[in-house]
Amino acid sequence: KYTGTLGQIHHRTDQLAATILAFAHFVLENTACHYMFADIQGMFSCSYDRNELGQTTLVLFDPMSHTPTKSSGLGDHGVDGIRDFIQSHQCNTICALLKLASPDVLQASLD
C-alpha cells in the first residue's frame, strides 16, 4: 500500500513510494484539485512475468479517488479527502524535480 485515505499515513521512504506519492500530487495539481487518487496499492507481478529487461512489473490496483463533489464513486470523501492529502503530504525529491506546487498552493486552489 503506497497511499492511504483519511488519516492513514504510510512511512515508506523508498524511491518507488516517493514516485507514487508524487504521481498523486501531480494529478491533484494538474486537475486544479478537482480529482485525486487515494489508497493506491500495488504488487509486483509474478517472477515468470518479466519485462524485456528481466524486471518484474509493479501493477497498481484498487485506487480510490476524491473529488470536490463526491462524484467519483464509493469511497470518495470529497473535500475532506483532498484536504487530508494536502495536510499530510510531505513533498519529496520527485515532487521537487517535477516542480510541483507546495501544499499551501494546493490548499489555496482547493479553497
Short mmCIF file of N, CA and C in Angstrom, two decimals:
data_model
loop_
_atom_site.label_atom_id
_atom_site.label_comp_id
_atom_site.label_asym_id
_atom_site.label_seq_id
_atom_site.Cartn_x
_atom_site.Cartn_y
_atom_site.Cartn_z
N LYS A 1 0.86 -1.17 0.00
CA LYS A 1 0.00 0.00 0.00
C LYS A 1 0.90 1.23 0.00
N TYR A 2 0.68 2.12 -0.96
CA TYR A 2 1.56 3.28 -1.12
C TYR A 2 0.95 4.56 -0.59
N THR A 3 -0.34 4.71 -0.73
CA THR A 3 -1.01 5.88 -0.18
C THR A 3 -2.26 5.41 0.55
N GLY A 4 -2.73 6.23 1.45
CA GLY A 4 -3.92 5.88 2.20
C GLY A 4 -5.04 6.87 1.92
N THR A 5 -5.99 6.88 2.82
CA THR A 5 -7.09 7.82 2.70
C THR A 5 -7.55 8.20 4.10
N LEU A 6 -7.85 9.45 4.30
CA LEU A 6 -8.33 9.99 5.57
C LEU A 6 -7.52 9.55 6.79
N GLY A 7 -6.40 10.18 6.95
CA GLY A 7 -5.60 10.00 8.15
C GLY A 7 -4.62 8.85 8.12
N GLN A 8 -4.64 8.04 7.10
CA GLN A 8 -3.68 6.95 7.00
C GLN A 8 -2.39 7.47 6.42
N ILE A 9 -1.34 7.40 7.20
CA ILE A 9 -0.04 7.88 6.75
C ILE A 9 0.88 6.68 6.62
N HIS A 10 1.53 6.58 5.50
CA HIS A 10 2.47 5.49 5.28
C HIS A 10 3.87 6.06 5.35
N HIS A 11 4.72 5.34 6.02
CA HIS A 11 6.05 5.85 6.31
C HIS A 11 7.12 5.28 5.38
N ARG A 12 6.72 4.73 4.26
CA ARG A 12 7.71 4.24 3.30
C ARG A 12 8.46 5.43 2.72
N THR A 13 9.75 5.28 2.61
CA THR A 13 10.58 6.37 2.11
C THR A 13 11.39 5.96 0.89
N ASP A 14 11.12 4.78 0.34
CA ASP A 14 11.89 4.34 -0.82
C ASP A 14 11.49 5.12 -2.07
N GLN A 15 12.27 4.98 -3.11
CA GLN A 15 12.07 5.74 -4.35
C GLN A 15 10.74 5.40 -5.02
N LEU A 16 10.32 4.16 -4.93
CA LEU A 16 9.06 3.76 -5.54
C LEU A 16 7.88 4.46 -4.85
N ALA A 17 7.88 4.46 -3.53
CA ALA A 17 6.82 5.15 -2.79
C ALA A 17 6.84 6.65 -3.08
N ALA A 18 8.04 7.23 -3.16
CA ALA A 18 8.15 8.66 -3.46
C ALA A 18 7.57 8.97 -4.84
N THR A 19 7.80 8.08 -5.79
CA THR A 19 7.29 8.27 -7.15
C THR A 19 5.76 8.21 -7.17
N ILE A 20 5.19 7.27 -6.46
CA ILE A 20 3.73 7.12 -6.44
C ILE A 20 3.08 8.29 -5.71
N LEU A 21 3.67 8.74 -4.62
CA LEU A 21 3.15 9.91 -3.92
C LEU A 21 3.25 11.16 -4.80
N ALA A 22 4.34 11.30 -5.53
CA ALA A 22 4.48 12.43 -6.44
C ALA A 22 3.44 12.35 -7.57
N PHE A 23 3.13 11.13 -8.01
CA PHE A 23 2.08 10.96 -9.03
C PHE A 23 0.74 11.46 -8.50
N ALA A 24 0.39 11.09 -7.26
CA ALA A 24 -0.87 11.56 -6.66
C ALA A 24 -0.86 13.08 -6.56
N HIS A 25 0.27 13.65 -6.16
CA HIS A 25 0.42 15.10 -6.06
C HIS A 25 0.25 15.74 -7.44
N PHE A 26 0.90 15.16 -8.46
CA PHE A 26 0.83 15.68 -9.83
C PHE A 26 -0.62 15.71 -10.34
N VAL A 27 -1.35 14.62 -10.14
CA VAL A 27 -2.74 14.55 -10.61
C VAL A 27 -3.58 15.62 -9.90
N LEU A 28 -3.41 15.74 -8.60
CA LEU A 28 -4.18 16.74 -7.85
C LEU A 28 -3.89 18.15 -8.36
N GLU A 29 -2.63 18.47 -8.53
CA GLU A 29 -2.27 19.81 -9.02
C GLU A 29 -2.78 20.06 -10.43
N ASN A 30 -2.63 19.08 -11.31
CA ASN A 30 -2.97 19.29 -12.71
C ASN A 30 -4.46 19.20 -13.00
N THR A 31 -5.25 18.87 -12.00
CA THR A 31 -6.71 18.94 -12.14
C THR A 31 -7.26 20.09 -11.31
N ALA A 32 -6.39 20.98 -10.85
CA ALA A 32 -6.78 22.12 -10.02
C ALA A 32 -7.60 21.66 -8.82
N CYS A 33 -7.17 20.59 -8.21
CA CYS A 33 -7.79 20.00 -7.01
C CYS A 33 -9.21 19.50 -7.26
N HIS A 34 -9.50 19.11 -8.50
CA HIS A 34 -10.81 18.55 -8.82
C HIS A 34 -10.81 17.02 -8.87
N TYR A 35 -9.62 16.40 -8.77
CA TYR A 35 -9.54 14.94 -8.81
C TYR A 35 -8.23 14.52 -8.17
N MET A 36 -8.29 13.50 -7.35
CA MET A 36 -7.06 12.94 -6.79
C MET A 36 -7.21 11.45 -6.57
N PHE A 37 -6.10 10.76 -6.71
CA PHE A 37 -6.06 9.34 -6.42
C PHE A 37 -5.69 9.15 -4.96
N ALA A 38 -6.34 8.20 -4.33
CA ALA A 38 -6.04 7.86 -2.94
C ALA A 38 -6.02 6.33 -2.82
N ASP A 39 -5.49 5.86 -1.74
CA ASP A 39 -5.48 4.43 -1.44
C ASP A 39 -4.85 3.63 -2.57
N ILE A 40 -3.73 4.10 -3.09
CA ILE A 40 -3.06 3.41 -4.20
C ILE A 40 -2.30 2.22 -3.64
N GLN A 41 -2.61 1.07 -4.19
CA GLN A 41 -1.96 -0.17 -3.78
C GLN A 41 -1.29 -0.80 -4.98
N GLY A 42 -0.33 -1.65 -4.73
CA GLY A 42 0.34 -2.30 -5.84
C GLY A 42 1.08 -3.53 -5.39
N MET A 43 1.38 -4.38 -6.36
CA MET A 43 2.21 -5.55 -6.09
C MET A 43 2.99 -5.87 -7.34
N PHE A 44 4.11 -6.51 -7.14
CA PHE A 44 4.93 -6.88 -8.28
C PHE A 44 4.35 -8.12 -8.93
N SER A 45 4.43 -8.15 -10.25
CA SER A 45 3.91 -9.30 -10.99
C SER A 45 4.74 -10.53 -10.65
N CYS A 46 4.24 -11.66 -11.05
CA CYS A 46 4.93 -12.93 -10.79
C CYS A 46 6.31 -12.92 -11.41
N SER A 47 7.22 -13.64 -10.81
CA SER A 47 8.60 -13.65 -11.28
C SER A 47 8.72 -14.19 -12.70
N TYR A 48 7.78 -15.01 -13.15
CA TYR A 48 7.85 -15.51 -14.52
C TYR A 48 7.36 -14.48 -15.54
N ASP A 49 6.73 -13.42 -15.06
CA ASP A 49 6.20 -12.38 -15.94
C ASP A 49 7.13 -11.17 -15.89
N ARG A 50 8.23 -11.25 -16.60
CA ARG A 50 9.24 -10.20 -16.57
C ARG A 50 9.20 -9.39 -17.85
N ASN A 51 9.62 -8.12 -17.75
CA ASN A 51 9.66 -7.28 -18.95
C ASN A 51 10.93 -7.59 -19.75
N GLU A 52 11.14 -6.83 -20.82
CA GLU A 52 12.27 -7.10 -21.70
C GLU A 52 13.63 -6.91 -21.02
N LEU A 53 13.66 -6.22 -19.89
CA LEU A 53 14.91 -6.04 -19.15
C LEU A 53 15.08 -7.07 -18.05
N GLY A 54 14.13 -8.01 -17.99
CA GLY A 54 14.21 -9.04 -16.97
C GLY A 54 13.68 -8.61 -15.61
N GLN A 55 12.99 -7.48 -15.57
CA GLN A 55 12.47 -6.96 -14.31
C GLN A 55 10.99 -7.32 -14.15
N THR A 56 10.58 -7.54 -12.92
CA THR A 56 9.15 -7.72 -12.69
C THR A 56 8.49 -6.35 -12.77
N THR A 57 7.20 -6.32 -12.99
CA THR A 57 6.46 -5.09 -13.19
C THR A 57 5.57 -4.82 -11.98
N LEU A 58 5.54 -3.58 -11.53
CA LEU A 58 4.64 -3.19 -10.46
C LEU A 58 3.27 -2.93 -11.07
N VAL A 59 2.27 -3.60 -10.56
CA VAL A 59 0.90 -3.43 -11.02
C VAL A 59 0.15 -2.67 -9.93
N LEU A 60 -0.35 -1.48 -10.26
CA LEU A 60 -1.14 -0.68 -9.32
C LEU A 60 -2.59 -1.08 -9.47
N PHE A 61 -3.30 -1.17 -8.36
CA PHE A 61 -4.69 -1.59 -8.43
C PHE A 61 -5.51 -0.98 -7.31
N ASP A 62 -6.80 -1.04 -7.46
CA ASP A 62 -7.79 -0.69 -6.46
C ASP A 62 -7.67 0.74 -5.91
N PRO A 63 -7.39 1.73 -6.79
CA PRO A 63 -7.32 3.09 -6.26
C PRO A 63 -8.72 3.63 -5.96
N MET A 64 -8.77 4.50 -5.00
CA MET A 64 -9.97 5.28 -4.75
C MET A 64 -9.67 6.68 -5.25
N SER A 65 -10.67 7.49 -5.33
CA SER A 65 -10.44 8.88 -5.74
C SER A 65 -11.34 9.80 -4.94
N HIS A 66 -10.91 11.04 -4.87
CA HIS A 66 -11.69 12.08 -4.19
C HIS A 66 -11.92 13.21 -5.18
N THR A 67 -13.12 13.76 -5.14
CA THR A 67 -13.49 14.92 -5.96
C THR A 67 -14.26 15.89 -5.06
N PRO A 68 -14.22 17.17 -5.35
CA PRO A 68 -14.96 18.13 -4.51
C PRO A 68 -16.46 17.84 -4.43
N THR A 69 -17.01 17.21 -5.47
CA THR A 69 -18.45 16.95 -5.50
C THR A 69 -18.82 15.54 -5.04
N LYS A 70 -17.83 14.77 -4.60
CA LYS A 70 -18.03 13.38 -4.18
C LYS A 70 -18.69 12.55 -5.28
N SER A 71 -18.29 12.80 -6.52
CA SER A 71 -18.95 12.16 -7.66
C SER A 71 -18.16 11.02 -8.30
N SER A 72 -17.07 10.58 -7.67
CA SER A 72 -16.25 9.56 -8.33
C SER A 72 -16.55 8.14 -7.86
N GLY A 73 -17.52 7.99 -6.97
CA GLY A 73 -17.90 6.64 -6.57
C GLY A 73 -17.64 6.33 -5.12
N LEU A 74 -17.72 5.05 -4.82
CA LEU A 74 -17.57 4.56 -3.47
C LEU A 74 -16.22 4.99 -2.88
N GLY A 75 -16.25 5.50 -1.67
CA GLY A 75 -15.02 5.92 -1.01
C GLY A 75 -14.57 7.33 -1.30
N ASP A 76 -15.33 8.05 -2.11
CA ASP A 76 -14.98 9.45 -2.41
C ASP A 76 -15.36 10.29 -1.20
N HIS A 77 -14.36 10.80 -0.51
CA HIS A 77 -14.58 11.61 0.69
C HIS A 77 -14.60 13.10 0.39
N GLY A 78 -14.67 13.44 -0.89
CA GLY A 78 -14.83 14.83 -1.28
C GLY A 78 -13.70 15.73 -0.81
N VAL A 79 -14.08 16.94 -0.43
CA VAL A 79 -13.10 17.95 0.01
C VAL A 79 -12.33 17.46 1.23
N ASP A 80 -12.97 16.71 2.12
CA ASP A 80 -12.27 16.20 3.30
C ASP A 80 -11.11 15.30 2.89
N GLY A 81 -11.33 14.43 1.91
CA GLY A 81 -10.26 13.55 1.44
C GLY A 81 -9.13 14.30 0.79
N ILE A 82 -9.47 15.29 -0.01
CA ILE A 82 -8.45 16.10 -0.68
C ILE A 82 -7.66 16.90 0.35
N ARG A 83 -8.37 17.51 1.27
CA ARG A 83 -7.71 18.31 2.31
C ARG A 83 -6.78 17.42 3.16
N ASP A 84 -7.21 16.22 3.46
CA ASP A 84 -6.38 15.30 4.24
C ASP A 84 -5.06 15.01 3.54
N PHE A 85 -5.12 14.78 2.23
CA PHE A 85 -3.89 14.53 1.47
C PHE A 85 -2.99 15.76 1.52
N ILE A 86 -3.56 16.92 1.26
CA ILE A 86 -2.77 18.16 1.23
C ILE A 86 -2.09 18.39 2.58
N GLN A 87 -2.81 18.17 3.67
CA GLN A 87 -2.25 18.42 5.00
C GLN A 87 -1.21 17.39 5.41
N SER A 88 -1.32 16.18 4.92
CA SER A 88 -0.38 15.14 5.36
C SER A 88 0.76 14.90 4.37
N HIS A 89 0.62 15.38 3.14
CA HIS A 89 1.65 15.11 2.13
C HIS A 89 2.94 15.87 2.43
N GLN A 90 4.02 15.13 2.40
CA GLN A 90 5.35 15.72 2.55
C GLN A 90 6.02 15.63 1.18
N CYS A 91 6.21 16.76 0.53
CA CYS A 91 6.85 16.73 -0.78
C CYS A 91 8.20 16.04 -0.68
N ASN A 92 8.55 15.31 -1.73
CA ASN A 92 9.79 14.55 -1.74
C ASN A 92 10.64 15.01 -2.93
N THR A 93 11.73 14.30 -3.16
CA THR A 93 12.63 14.71 -4.24
C THR A 93 11.97 14.65 -5.60
N ILE A 94 11.06 13.72 -5.82
CA ILE A 94 10.37 13.63 -7.11
C ILE A 94 9.46 14.86 -7.29
N CYS A 95 8.74 15.22 -6.24
CA CYS A 95 7.90 16.43 -6.30
C CYS A 95 8.76 17.65 -6.65
N ALA A 96 9.93 17.73 -6.04
CA ALA A 96 10.82 18.87 -6.29
C ALA A 96 11.33 18.86 -7.73
N LEU A 97 11.73 17.70 -8.23
CA LEU A 97 12.22 17.60 -9.60
C LEU A 97 11.13 17.95 -10.62
N LEU A 98 9.89 17.62 -10.29
CA LEU A 98 8.77 17.96 -11.18
C LEU A 98 8.27 19.38 -10.96
N LYS A 99 8.85 20.06 -9.97
CA LYS A 99 8.47 21.43 -9.64
C LYS A 99 6.97 21.54 -9.34
N LEU A 100 6.50 20.59 -8.53
CA LEU A 100 5.09 20.59 -8.16
C LEU A 100 4.81 21.66 -7.13
N ALA A 101 3.58 22.13 -7.12
CA ALA A 101 3.17 23.20 -6.21
C ALA A 101 3.27 22.73 -4.75
N SER A 102 3.52 23.67 -3.88
CA SER A 102 3.59 23.36 -2.45
C SER A 102 2.19 23.03 -1.93
N PRO A 103 2.10 22.35 -0.80
CA PRO A 103 0.80 22.10 -0.20
C PRO A 103 -0.01 23.38 0.05
N ASP A 104 0.66 24.49 0.36
CA ASP A 104 -0.05 25.76 0.55
C ASP A 104 -0.74 26.22 -0.73
N VAL A 105 -0.08 26.04 -1.86
CA VAL A 105 -0.67 26.41 -3.14
C VAL A 105 -1.84 25.50 -3.46
N LEU A 106 -1.69 24.19 -3.19
CA LEU A 106 -2.78 23.27 -3.41
C LEU A 106 -3.99 23.64 -2.55
N GLN A 107 -3.73 23.98 -1.29
CA GLN A 107 -4.82 24.36 -0.38
C GLN A 107 -5.54 25.59 -0.90
N ALA A 108 -4.80 26.56 -1.39
CA ALA A 108 -5.42 27.77 -1.95
C ALA A 108 -6.27 27.43 -3.16
N SER A 109 -5.80 26.50 -3.98
CA SER A 109 -6.57 26.08 -5.14
C SER A 109 -7.85 25.36 -4.72
N LEU A 110 -7.77 24.56 -3.68
CA LEU A 110 -8.94 23.85 -3.18
C LEU A 110 -9.97 24.82 -2.62
N ASP A 111 -9.47 25.83 -1.89
CA ASP A 111 -10.37 26.81 -1.28
C ASP A 111 -11.03 27.65 -2.34
#
